[in-house]
mmCIF file of C-alpha atoms in Angstrom:
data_model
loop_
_atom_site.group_PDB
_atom_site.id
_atom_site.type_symbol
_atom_site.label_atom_id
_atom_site.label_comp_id
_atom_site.label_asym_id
_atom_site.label_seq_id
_atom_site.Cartn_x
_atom_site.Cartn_y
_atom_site.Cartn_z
ATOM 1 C CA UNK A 15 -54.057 3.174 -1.574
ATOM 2 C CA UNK A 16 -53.370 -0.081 0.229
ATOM 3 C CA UNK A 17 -50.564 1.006 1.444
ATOM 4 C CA UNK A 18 -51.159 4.609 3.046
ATOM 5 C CA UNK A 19 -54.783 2.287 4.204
ATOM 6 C CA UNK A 20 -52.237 -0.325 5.916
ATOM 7 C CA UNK A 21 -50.401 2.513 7.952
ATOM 8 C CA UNK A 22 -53.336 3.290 9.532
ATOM 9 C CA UNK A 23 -54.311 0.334 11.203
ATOM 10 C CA UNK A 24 -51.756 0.432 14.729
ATOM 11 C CA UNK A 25 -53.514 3.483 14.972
ATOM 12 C CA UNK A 26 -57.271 3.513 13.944
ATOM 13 C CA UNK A 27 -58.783 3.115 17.673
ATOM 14 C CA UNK A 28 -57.828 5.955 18.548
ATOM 15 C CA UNK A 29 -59.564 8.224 16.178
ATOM 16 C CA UNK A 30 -63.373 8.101 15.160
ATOM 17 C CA UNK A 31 -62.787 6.943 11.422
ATOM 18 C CA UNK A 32 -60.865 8.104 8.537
ATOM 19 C CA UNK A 33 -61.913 10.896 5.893
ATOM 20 C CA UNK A 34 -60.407 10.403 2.300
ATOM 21 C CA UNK A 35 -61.191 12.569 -0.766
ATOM 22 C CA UNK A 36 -61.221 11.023 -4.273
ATOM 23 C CA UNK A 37 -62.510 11.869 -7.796
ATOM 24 C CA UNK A 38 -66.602 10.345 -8.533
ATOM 25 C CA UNK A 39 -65.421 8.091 -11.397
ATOM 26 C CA UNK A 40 -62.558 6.408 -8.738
ATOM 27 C CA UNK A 41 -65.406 4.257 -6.754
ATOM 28 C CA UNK A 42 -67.151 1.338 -7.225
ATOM 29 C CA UNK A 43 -67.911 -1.885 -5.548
ATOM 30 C CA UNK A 44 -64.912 -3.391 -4.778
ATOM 31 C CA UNK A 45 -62.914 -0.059 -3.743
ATOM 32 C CA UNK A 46 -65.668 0.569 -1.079
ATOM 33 C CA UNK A 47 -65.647 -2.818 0.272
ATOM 34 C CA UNK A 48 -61.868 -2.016 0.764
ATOM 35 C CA UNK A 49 -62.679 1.230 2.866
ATOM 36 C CA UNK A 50 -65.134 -0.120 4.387
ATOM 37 C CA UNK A 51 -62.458 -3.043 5.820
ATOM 38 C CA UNK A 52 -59.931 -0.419 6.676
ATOM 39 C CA UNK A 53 -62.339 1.631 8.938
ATOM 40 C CA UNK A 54 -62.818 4.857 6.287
ATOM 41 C CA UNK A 55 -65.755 6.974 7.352
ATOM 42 C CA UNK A 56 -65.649 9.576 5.452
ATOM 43 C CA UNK A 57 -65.667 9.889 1.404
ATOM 44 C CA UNK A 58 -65.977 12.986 -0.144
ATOM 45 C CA UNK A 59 -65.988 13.583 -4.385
ATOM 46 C CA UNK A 60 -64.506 15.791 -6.307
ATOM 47 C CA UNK A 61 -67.372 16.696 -7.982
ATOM 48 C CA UNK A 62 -66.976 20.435 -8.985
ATOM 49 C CA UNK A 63 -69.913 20.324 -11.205
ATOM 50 C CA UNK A 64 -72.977 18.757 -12.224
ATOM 51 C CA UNK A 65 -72.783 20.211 -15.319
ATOM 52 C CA UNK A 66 -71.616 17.915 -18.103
ATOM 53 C CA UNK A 67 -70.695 20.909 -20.554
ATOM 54 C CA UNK A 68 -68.636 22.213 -17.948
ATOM 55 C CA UNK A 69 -67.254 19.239 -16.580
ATOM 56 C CA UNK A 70 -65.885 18.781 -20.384
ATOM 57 C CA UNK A 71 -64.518 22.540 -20.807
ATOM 58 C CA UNK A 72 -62.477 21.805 -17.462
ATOM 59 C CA UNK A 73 -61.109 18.555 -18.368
ATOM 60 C CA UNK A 74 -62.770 17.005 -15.465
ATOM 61 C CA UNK A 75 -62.521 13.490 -17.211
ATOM 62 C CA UNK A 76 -65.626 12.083 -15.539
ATOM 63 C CA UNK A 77 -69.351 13.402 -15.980
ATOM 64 C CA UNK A 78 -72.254 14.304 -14.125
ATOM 65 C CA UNK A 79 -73.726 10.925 -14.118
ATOM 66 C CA UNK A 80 -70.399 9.138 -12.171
ATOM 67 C CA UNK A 81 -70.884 12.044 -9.048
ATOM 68 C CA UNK A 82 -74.288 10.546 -8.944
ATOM 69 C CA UNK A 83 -73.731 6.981 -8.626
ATOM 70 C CA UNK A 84 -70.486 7.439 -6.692
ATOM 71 C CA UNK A 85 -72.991 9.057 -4.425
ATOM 72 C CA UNK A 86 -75.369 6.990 -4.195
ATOM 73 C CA UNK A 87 -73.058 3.853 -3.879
ATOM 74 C CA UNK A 88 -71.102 5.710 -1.273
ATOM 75 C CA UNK A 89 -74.605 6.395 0.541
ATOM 76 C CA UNK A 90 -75.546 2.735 0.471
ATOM 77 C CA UNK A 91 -72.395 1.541 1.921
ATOM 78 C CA UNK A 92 -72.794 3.780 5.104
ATOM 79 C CA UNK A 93 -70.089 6.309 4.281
ATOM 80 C CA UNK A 94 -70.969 9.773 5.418
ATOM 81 C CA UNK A 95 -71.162 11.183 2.195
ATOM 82 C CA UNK A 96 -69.197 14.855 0.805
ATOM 83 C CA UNK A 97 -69.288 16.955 -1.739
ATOM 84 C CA UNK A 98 -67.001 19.184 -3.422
ATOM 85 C CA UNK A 99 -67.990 22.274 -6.033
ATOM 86 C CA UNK A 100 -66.040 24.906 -7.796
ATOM 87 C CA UNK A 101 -67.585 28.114 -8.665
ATOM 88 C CA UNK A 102 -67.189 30.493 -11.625
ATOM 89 C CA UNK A 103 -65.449 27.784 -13.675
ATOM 90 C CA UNK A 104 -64.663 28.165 -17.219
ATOM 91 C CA UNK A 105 -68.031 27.836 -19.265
ATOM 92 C CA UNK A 106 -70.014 28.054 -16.162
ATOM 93 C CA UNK A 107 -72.562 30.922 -14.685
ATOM 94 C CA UNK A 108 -74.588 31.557 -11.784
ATOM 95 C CA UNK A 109 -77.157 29.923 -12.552
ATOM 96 C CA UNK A 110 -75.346 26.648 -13.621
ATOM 97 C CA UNK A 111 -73.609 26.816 -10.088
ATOM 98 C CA UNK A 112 -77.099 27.184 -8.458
ATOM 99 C CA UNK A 113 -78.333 23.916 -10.133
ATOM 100 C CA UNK A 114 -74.956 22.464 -8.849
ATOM 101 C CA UNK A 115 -76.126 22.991 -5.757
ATOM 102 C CA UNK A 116 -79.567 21.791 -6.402
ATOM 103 C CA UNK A 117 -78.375 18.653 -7.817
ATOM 104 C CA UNK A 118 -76.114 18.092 -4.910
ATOM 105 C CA UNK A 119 -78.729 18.665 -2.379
ATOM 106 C CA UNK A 120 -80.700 15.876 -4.439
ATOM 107 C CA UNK A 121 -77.848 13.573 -3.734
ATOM 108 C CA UNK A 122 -78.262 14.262 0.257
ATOM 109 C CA UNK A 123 -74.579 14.680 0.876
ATOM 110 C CA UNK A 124 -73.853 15.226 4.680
ATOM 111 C CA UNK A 125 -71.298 17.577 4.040
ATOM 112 C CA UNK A 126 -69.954 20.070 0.949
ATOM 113 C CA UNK A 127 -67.105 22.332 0.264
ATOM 114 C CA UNK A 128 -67.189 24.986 -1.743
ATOM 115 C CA UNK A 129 -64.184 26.567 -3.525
ATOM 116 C CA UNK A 130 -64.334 29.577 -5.780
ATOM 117 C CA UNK A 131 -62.438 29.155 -9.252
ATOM 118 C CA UNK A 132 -58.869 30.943 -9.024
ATOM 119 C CA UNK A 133 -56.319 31.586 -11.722
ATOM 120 C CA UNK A 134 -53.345 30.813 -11.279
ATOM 121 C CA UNK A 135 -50.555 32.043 -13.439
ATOM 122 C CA UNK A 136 -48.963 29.723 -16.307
ATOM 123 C CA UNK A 137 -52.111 27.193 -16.580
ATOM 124 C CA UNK A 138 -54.182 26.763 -19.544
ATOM 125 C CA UNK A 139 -57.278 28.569 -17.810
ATOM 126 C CA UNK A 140 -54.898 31.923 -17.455
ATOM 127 C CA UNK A 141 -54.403 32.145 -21.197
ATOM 128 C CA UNK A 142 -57.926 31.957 -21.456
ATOM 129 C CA UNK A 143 -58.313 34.558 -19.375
ATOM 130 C CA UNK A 144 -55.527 37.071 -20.737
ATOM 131 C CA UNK A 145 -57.271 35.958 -24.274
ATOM 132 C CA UNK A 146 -60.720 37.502 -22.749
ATOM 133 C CA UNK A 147 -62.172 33.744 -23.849
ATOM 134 C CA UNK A 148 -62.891 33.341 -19.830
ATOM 135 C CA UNK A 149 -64.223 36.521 -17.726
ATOM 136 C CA UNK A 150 -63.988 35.028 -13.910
ATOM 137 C CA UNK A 151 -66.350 36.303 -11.384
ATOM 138 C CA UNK A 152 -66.186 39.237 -9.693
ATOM 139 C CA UNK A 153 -65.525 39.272 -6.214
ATOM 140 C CA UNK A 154 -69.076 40.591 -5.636
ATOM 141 C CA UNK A 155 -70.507 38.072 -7.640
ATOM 142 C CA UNK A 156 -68.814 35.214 -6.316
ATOM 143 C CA UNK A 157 -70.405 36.422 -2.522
ATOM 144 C CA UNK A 158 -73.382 37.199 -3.652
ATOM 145 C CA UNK A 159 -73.585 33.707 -5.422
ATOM 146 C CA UNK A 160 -71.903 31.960 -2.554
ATOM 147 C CA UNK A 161 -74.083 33.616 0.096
ATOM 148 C CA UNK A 162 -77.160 31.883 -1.761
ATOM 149 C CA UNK A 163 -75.259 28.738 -1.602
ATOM 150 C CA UNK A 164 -75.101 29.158 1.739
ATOM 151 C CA UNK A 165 -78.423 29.437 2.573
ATOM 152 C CA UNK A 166 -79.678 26.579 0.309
ATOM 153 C CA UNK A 167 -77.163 24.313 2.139
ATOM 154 C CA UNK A 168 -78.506 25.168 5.759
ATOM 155 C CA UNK A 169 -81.878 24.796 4.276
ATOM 156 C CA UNK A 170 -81.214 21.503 3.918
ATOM 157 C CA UNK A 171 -79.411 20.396 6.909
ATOM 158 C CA UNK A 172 -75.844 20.075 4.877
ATOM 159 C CA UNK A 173 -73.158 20.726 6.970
ATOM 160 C CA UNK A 174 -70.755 23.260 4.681
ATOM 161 C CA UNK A 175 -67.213 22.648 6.431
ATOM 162 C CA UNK A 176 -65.472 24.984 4.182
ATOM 163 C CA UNK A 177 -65.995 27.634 1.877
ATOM 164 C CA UNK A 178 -63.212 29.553 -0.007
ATOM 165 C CA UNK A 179 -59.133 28.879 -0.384
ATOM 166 C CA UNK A 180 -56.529 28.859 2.561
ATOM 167 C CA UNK A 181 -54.618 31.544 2.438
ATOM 168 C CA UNK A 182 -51.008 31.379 0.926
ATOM 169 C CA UNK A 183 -48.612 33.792 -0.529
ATOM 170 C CA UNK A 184 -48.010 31.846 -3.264
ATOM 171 C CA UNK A 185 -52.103 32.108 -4.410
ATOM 172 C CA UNK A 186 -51.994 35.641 -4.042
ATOM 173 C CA UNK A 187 -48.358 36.577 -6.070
ATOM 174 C CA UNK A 188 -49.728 33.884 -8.452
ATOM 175 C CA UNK A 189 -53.277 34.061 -9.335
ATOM 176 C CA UNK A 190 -55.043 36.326 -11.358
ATOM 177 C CA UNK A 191 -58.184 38.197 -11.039
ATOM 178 C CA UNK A 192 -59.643 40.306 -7.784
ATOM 179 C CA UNK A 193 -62.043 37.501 -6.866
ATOM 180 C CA UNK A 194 -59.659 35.987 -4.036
ATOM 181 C CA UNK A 195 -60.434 37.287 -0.433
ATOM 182 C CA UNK A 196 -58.630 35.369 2.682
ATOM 183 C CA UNK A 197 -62.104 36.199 4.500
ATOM 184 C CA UNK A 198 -64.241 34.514 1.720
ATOM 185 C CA UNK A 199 -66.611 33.225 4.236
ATOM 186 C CA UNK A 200 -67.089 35.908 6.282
ATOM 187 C CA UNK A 201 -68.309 38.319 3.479
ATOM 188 C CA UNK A 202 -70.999 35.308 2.381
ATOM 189 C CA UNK A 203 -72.010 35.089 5.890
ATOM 190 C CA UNK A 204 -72.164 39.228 6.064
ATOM 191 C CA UNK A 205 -73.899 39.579 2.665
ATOM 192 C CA UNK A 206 -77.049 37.054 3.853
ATOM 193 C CA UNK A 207 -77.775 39.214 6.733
ATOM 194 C CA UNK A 208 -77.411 42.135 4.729
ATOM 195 C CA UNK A 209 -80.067 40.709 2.130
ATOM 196 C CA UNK A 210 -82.226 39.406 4.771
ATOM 197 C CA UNK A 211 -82.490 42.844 6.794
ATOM 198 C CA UNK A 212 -83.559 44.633 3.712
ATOM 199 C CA UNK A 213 -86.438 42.293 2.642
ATOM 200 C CA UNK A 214 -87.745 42.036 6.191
ATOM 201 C CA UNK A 215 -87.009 45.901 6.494
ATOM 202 C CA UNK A 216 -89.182 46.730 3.503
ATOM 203 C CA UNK A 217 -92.046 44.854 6.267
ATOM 204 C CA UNK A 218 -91.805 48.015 8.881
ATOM 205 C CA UNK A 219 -92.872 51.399 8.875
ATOM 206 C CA UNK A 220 -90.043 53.144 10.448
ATOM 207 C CA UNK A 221 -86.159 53.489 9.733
ATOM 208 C CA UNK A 222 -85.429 53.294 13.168
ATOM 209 C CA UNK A 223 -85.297 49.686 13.716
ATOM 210 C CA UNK A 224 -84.516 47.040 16.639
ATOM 211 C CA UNK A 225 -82.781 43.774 15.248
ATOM 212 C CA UNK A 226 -82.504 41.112 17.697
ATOM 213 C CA UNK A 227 -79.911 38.376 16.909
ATOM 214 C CA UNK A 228 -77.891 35.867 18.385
ATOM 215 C CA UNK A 229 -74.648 37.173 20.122
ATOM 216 C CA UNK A 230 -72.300 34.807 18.125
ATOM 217 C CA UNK A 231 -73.287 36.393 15.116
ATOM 218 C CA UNK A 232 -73.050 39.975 15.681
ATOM 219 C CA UNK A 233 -69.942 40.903 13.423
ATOM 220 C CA UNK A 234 -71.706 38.806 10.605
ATOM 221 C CA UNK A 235 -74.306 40.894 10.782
ATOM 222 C CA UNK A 236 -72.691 44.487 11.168
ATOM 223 C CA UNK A 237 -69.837 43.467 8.318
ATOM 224 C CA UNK A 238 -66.410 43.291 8.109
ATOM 225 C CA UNK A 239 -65.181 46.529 9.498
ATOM 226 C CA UNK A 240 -68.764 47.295 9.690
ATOM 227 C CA UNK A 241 -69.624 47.468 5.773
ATOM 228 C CA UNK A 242 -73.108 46.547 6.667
ATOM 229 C CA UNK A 243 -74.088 48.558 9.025
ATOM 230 C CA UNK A 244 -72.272 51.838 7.359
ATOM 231 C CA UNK A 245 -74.583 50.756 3.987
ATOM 232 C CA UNK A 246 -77.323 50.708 6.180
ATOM 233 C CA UNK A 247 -76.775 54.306 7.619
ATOM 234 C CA UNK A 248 -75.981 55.154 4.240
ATOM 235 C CA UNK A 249 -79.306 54.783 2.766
ATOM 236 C CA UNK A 250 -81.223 56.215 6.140
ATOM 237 C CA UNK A 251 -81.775 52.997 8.614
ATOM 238 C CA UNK A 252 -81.213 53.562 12.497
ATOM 239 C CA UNK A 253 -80.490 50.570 14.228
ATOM 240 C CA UNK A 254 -80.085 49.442 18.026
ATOM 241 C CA UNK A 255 -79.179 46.328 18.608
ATOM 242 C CA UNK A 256 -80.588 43.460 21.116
ATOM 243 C CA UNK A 257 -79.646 39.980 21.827
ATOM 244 C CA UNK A 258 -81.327 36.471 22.064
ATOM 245 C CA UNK A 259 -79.067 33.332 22.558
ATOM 246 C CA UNK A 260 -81.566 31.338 22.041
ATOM 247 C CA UNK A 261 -81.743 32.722 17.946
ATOM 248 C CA UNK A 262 -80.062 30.361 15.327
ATOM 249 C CA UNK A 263 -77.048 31.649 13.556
ATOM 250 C CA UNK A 264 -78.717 33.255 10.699
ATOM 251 C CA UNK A 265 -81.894 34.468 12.444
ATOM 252 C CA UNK A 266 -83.010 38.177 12.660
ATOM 253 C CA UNK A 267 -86.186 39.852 14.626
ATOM 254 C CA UNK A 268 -86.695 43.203 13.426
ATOM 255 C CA UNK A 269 -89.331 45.983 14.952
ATOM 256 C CA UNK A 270 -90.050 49.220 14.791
ATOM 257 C CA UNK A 271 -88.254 52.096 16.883
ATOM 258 C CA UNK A 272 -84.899 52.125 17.465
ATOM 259 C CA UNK A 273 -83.736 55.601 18.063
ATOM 260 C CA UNK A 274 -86.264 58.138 17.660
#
């Protein structure tokens, strides 16, 4: 650490600060004083869970209570603070994944990423899998679920600066399971509009409806290769579209009368 720390130093005034990644039961006192000396800004935790019976399935080797006081001593340093969580892990559900989430939003993180579980081929979590011990989500699911996330995250001001795996050959020839998409984030972003149009829908009297959004998120809100929009038709709505820069990214004004 104090030497890839060292390397930095001819450098450091040229960039803002320095973001490192390490695992919650890796900090205390005297490691942060040592970041804080070499100009580190950044410190984000491996977290995955907040769960402790899932944390133990996974091998995790640290629990729910070192994420929280890794946070909080990260916090009280003046680190910006980030958080890291793995859906659909073995022994884990949607609703332990929510109170991930919740927990994390407790902890007032400034940033989180989220990364669906994969398989990947020759581990210990693809024999449970080809044993039937672990069902993984489905692909559906995992949007649906991560959609939410989403939302709960902008709620409260956390900045979510990734969600879902690069792409690489290698995770597609050697993973398991149809829950990988290389436009994770897209279909999360898709599916909220999707759910919010139909409970504001159920609010007006006709099919024909105007949605105003922001330009920017246009293709979010008709789907990729416009899945939304074709549901939409599908079960009888007519929509025209209008525009409104000065909408946020996830905002949607619906009224009556599209196309008559």
């Amino acid at each position: 650490m104090l030497s890839l720390l060292e390397a930095t130093v001819p450098y450091i005034s040229e960039f803002e600060g320095i973001r490192i990644s390490t695992r919650p039961d890796c900090i205390d006192n005297e490691v942060l004083e040592i970041l804080k000396k070499y100009k580190v800004s950044s410190i984000e935790l491996g977290a995955q869970s907040m769960d402790d019976e899932v944390l133990l399935a996974n091998r995790r080797g640290h629990t729910s209570d070192d994420v929280i006081n890794a946070s909080r001593k990260i916090s009280e340093y003046g680190f910006s603070l980030g958080l890291q969580m793995m859906t659909g892990l073995y022994k884990s559900s949607y609703e332990k994944d929510l109170a991930t989430a919740k927990e994390f939003i407790r902890l007032k993180p400034d940033t989180v990423r989220i990364y669906p579980t994969v398989i990947m081929k020759d581990t210990e979590l693809a024999g449970y899998y080809l044993s039937g011990d672990f069902v993984p989500y489905t692909l559906e699911k995992s949007v649906e679920l991560c959609s939410e996330l989403i939302t709960l995250f902008e709620e409260n001001n956390i900045n979510i600066i990734r969600l879902g795996l690069h792409y690489s050959d290698s995770l597609i020839n050697n993973s398991y399971g149809n829950n990988y998409h290389p436009a994770f984030k897209e279909l999360c972003e898709s599916r909220i509009f999707y759910n919010k149009f139909i409970s504001m829908a159920n609010n007006v009297a006709s099919k024909n409806i105007t949605v105003t959004i922001n330009p920017k998120s246009v293709s979010k809100f008709l789907g990729q290769k416009k899945s939304n929009l074709n549901l939409l038709n599908n079960i009888g709505y007519n929509i025209k579209l209008e525009y409104d820069n000065n909408l946020s990214k996830y905002d949607l004004i619906l009224k009556q009368g599209a196309i008559e």
